[in-house]
mmCIF file of N, CA and C in Angstrom:
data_model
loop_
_atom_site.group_PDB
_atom_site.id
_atom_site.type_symbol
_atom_site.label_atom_id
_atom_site.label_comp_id
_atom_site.label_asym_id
_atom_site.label_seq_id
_atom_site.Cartn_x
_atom_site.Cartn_y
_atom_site.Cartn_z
ATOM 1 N N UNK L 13 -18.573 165.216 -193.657
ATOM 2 C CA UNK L 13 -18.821 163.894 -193.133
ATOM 3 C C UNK L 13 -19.609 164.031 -191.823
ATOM 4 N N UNK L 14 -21.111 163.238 -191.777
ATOM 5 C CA UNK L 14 -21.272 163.499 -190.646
ATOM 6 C C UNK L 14 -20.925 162.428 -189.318
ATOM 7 N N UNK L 15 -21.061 163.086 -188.330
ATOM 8 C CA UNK L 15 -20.517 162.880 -187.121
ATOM 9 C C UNK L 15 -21.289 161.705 -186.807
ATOM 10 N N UNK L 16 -20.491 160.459 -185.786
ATOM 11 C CA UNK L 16 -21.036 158.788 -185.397
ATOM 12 C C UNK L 16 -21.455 159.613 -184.527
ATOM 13 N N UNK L 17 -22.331 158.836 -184.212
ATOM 14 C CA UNK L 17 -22.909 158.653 -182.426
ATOM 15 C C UNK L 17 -22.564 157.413 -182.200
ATOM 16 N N UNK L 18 -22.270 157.840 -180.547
ATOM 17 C CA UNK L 18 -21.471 156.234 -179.683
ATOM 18 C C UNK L 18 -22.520 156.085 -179.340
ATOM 19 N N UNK L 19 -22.482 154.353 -179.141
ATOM 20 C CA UNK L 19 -23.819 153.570 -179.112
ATOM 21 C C UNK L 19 -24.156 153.787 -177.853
ATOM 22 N N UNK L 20 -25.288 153.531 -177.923
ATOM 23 C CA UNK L 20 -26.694 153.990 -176.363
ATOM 24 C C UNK L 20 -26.290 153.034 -175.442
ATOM 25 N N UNK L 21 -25.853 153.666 -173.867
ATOM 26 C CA UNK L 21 -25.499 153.144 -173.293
ATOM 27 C C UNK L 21 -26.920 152.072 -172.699
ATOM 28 N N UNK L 22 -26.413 150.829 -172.091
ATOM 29 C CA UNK L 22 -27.257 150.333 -171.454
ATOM 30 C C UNK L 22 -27.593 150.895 -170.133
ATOM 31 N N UNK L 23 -29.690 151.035 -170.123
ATOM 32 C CA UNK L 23 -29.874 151.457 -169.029
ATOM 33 C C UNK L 23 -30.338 150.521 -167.656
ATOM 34 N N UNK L 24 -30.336 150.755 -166.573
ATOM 35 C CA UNK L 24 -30.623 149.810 -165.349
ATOM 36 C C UNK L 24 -31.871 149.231 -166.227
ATOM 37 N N UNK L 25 -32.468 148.096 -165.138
ATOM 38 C CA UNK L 25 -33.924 147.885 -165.363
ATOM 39 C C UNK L 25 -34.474 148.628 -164.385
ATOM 40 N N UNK L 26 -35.614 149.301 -164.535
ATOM 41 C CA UNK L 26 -36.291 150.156 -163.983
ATOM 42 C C UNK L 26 -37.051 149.697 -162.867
ATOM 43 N N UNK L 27 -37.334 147.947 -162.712
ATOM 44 C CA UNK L 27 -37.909 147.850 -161.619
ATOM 45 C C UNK L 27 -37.467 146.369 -161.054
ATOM 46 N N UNK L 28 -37.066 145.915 -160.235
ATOM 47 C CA UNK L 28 -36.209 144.972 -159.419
ATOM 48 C C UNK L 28 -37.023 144.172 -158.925
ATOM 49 N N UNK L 29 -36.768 142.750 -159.096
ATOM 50 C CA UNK L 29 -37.704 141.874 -158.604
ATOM 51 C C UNK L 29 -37.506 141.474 -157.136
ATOM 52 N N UNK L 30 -38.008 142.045 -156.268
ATOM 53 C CA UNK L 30 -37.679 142.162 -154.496
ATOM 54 C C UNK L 30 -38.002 140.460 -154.356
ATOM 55 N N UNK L 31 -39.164 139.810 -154.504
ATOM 56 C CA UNK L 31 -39.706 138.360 -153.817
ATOM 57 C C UNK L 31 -40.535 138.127 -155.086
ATOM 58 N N UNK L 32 -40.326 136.808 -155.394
ATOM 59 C CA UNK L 32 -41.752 136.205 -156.048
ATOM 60 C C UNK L 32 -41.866 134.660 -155.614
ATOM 61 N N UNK L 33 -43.267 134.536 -155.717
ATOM 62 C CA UNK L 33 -43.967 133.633 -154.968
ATOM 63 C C UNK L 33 -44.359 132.895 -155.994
ATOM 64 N N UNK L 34 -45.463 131.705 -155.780
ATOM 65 C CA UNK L 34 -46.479 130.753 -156.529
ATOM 66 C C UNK L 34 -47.344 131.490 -157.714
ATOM 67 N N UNK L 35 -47.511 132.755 -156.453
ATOM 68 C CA UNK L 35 -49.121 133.374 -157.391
ATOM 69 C C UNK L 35 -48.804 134.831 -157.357
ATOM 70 N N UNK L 36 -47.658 135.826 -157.076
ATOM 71 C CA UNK L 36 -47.373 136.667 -156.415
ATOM 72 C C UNK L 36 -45.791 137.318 -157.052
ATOM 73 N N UNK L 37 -45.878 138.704 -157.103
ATOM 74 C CA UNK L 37 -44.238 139.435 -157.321
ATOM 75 C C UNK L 37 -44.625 140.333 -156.644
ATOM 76 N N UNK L 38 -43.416 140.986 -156.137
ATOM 77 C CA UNK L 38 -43.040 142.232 -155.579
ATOM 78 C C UNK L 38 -41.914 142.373 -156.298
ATOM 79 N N UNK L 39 -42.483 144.079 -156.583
ATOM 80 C CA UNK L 39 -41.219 144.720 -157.758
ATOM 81 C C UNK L 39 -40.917 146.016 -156.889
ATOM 82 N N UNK L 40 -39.776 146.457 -156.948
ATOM 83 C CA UNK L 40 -39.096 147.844 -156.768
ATOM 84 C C UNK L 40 -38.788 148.468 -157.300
ATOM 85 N N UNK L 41 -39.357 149.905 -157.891
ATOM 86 C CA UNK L 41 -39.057 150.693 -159.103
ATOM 87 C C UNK L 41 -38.367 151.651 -158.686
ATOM 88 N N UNK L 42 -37.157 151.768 -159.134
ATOM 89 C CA UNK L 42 -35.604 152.679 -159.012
ATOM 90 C C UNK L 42 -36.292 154.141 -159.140
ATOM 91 N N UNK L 43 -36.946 154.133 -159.854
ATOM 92 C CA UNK L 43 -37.684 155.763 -160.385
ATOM 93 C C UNK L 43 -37.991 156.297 -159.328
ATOM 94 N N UNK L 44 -39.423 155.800 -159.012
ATOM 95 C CA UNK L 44 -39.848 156.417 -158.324
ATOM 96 C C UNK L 44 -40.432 155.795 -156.542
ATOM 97 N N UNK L 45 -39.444 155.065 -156.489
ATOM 98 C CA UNK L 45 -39.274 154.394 -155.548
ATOM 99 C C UNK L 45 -40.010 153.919 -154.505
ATOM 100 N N UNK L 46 -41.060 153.297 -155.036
ATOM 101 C CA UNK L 46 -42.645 152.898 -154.514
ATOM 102 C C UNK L 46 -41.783 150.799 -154.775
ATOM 103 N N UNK L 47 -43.024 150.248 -154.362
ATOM 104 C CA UNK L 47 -42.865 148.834 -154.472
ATOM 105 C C UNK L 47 -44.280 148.328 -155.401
ATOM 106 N N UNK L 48 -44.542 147.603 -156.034
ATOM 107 C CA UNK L 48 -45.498 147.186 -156.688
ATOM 108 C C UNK L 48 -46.016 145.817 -156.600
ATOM 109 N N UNK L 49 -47.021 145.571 -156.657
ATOM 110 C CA UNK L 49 -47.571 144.293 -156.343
ATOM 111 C C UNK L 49 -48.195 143.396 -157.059
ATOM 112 N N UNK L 50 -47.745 142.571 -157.785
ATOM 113 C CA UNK L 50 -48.896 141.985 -159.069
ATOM 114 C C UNK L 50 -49.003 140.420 -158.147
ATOM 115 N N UNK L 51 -50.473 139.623 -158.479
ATOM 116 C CA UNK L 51 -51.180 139.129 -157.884
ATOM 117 C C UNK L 51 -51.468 137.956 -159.020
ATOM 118 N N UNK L 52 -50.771 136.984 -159.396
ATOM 119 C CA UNK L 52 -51.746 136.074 -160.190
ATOM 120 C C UNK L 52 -51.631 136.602 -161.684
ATOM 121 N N UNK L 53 -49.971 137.260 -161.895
ATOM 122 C CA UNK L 53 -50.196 138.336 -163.168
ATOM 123 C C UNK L 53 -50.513 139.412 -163.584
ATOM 124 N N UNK L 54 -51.759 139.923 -162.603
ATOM 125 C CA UNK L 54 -52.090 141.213 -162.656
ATOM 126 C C UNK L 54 -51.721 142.276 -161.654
ATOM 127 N N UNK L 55 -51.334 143.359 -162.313
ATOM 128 C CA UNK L 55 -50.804 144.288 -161.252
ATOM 129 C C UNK L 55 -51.595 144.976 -160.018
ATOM 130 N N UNK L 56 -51.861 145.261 -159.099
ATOM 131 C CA UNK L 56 -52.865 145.169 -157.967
ATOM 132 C C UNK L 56 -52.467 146.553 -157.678
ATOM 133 N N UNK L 57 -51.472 147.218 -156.930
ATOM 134 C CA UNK L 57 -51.007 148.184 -156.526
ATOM 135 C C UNK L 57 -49.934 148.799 -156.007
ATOM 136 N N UNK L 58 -49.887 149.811 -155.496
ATOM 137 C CA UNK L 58 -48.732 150.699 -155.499
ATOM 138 C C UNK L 58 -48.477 150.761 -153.819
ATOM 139 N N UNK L 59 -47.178 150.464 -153.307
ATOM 140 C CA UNK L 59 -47.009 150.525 -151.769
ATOM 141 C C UNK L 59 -45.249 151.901 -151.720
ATOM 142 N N UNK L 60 -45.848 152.497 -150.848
ATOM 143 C CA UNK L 60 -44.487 153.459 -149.908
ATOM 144 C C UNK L 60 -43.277 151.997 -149.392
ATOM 145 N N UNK L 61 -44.051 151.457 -148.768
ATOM 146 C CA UNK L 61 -42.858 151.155 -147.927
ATOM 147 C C UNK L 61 -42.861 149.716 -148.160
ATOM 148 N N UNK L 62 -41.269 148.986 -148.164
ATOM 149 C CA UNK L 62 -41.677 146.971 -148.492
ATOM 150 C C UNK L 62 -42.785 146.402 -147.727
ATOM 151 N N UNK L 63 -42.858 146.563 -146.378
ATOM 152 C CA UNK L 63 -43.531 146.286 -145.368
ATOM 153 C C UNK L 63 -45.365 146.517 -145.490
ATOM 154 N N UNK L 64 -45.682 147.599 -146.469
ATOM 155 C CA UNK L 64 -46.974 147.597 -146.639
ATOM 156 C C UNK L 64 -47.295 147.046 -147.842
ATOM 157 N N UNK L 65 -46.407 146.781 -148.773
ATOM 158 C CA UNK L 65 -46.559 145.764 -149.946
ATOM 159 C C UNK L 65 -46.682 144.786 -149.913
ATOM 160 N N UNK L 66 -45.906 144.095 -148.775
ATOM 161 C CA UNK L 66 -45.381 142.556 -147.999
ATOM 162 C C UNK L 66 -47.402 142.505 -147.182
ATOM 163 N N UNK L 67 -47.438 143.500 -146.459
ATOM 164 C CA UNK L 67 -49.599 143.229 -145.775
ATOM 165 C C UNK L 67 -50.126 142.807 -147.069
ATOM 166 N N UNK L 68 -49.954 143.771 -148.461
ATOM 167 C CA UNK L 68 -51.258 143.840 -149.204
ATOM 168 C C UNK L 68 -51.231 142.381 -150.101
ATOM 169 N N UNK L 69 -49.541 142.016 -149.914
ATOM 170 C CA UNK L 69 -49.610 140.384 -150.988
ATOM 171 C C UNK L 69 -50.421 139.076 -149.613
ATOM 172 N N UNK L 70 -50.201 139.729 -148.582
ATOM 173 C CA UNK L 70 -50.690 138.687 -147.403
ATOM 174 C C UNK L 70 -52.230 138.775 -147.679
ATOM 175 N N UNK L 71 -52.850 139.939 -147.438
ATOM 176 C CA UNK L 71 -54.387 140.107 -147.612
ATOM 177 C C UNK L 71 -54.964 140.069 -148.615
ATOM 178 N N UNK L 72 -54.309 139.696 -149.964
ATOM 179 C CA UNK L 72 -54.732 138.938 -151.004
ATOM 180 C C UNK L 72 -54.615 137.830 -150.993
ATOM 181 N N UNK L 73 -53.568 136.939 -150.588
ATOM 182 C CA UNK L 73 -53.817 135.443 -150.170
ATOM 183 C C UNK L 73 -54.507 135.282 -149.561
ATOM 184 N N UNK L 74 -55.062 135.752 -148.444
ATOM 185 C CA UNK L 74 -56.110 135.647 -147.303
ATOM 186 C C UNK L 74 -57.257 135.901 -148.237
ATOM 187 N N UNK L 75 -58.053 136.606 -149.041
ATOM 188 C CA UNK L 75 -58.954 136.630 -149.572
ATOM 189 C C UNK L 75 -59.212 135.586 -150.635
ATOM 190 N N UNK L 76 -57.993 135.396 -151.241
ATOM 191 C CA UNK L 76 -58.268 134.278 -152.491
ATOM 192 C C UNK L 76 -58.264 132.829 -151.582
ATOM 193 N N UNK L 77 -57.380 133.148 -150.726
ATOM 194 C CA UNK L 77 -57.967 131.207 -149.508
ATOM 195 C C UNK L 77 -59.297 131.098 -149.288
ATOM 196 N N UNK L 78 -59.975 132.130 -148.971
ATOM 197 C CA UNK L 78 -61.130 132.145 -148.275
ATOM 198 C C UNK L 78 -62.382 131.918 -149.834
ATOM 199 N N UNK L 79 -62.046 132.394 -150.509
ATOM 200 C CA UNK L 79 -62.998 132.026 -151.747
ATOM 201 C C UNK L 79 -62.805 130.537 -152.232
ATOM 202 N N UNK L 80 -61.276 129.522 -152.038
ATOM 203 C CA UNK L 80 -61.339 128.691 -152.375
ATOM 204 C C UNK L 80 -62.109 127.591 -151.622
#
């Protein structure tokens, strides 16, 4: 008879929704512990620290104001 396997434990979600905005998320990924920045849906980039993720969602609003 072969042997059950116990069912797959549930894993974390891998990336934590820190702030979201109008046009804007900041995510925190447990992994590898960077912050991420998506912009309007699209993912923009990769930050070290909250604080330089928190500039780069500011200086994308500042650029998309200025085009409107």
């Amino acid at each position: 008879m072969p042997k059950r396997r116990s069912a797959p434990k549930p894993r974390p979600a891998r990336e934590v929704v820190i702030e979201e905005g109008a046009d804007y998320r900041l995510l925190y990924d447990r992994e590898t512990r960077d912050y991420a920045v998506e912009f309007k849906g699209a993912p923009v980039g990769w930050r070290a620290s909250e604080s330089e993720a928190r500039r780069l969602v500011e200086a994308l609003r500042y650029e998309d104001a200025k085009r409107a």
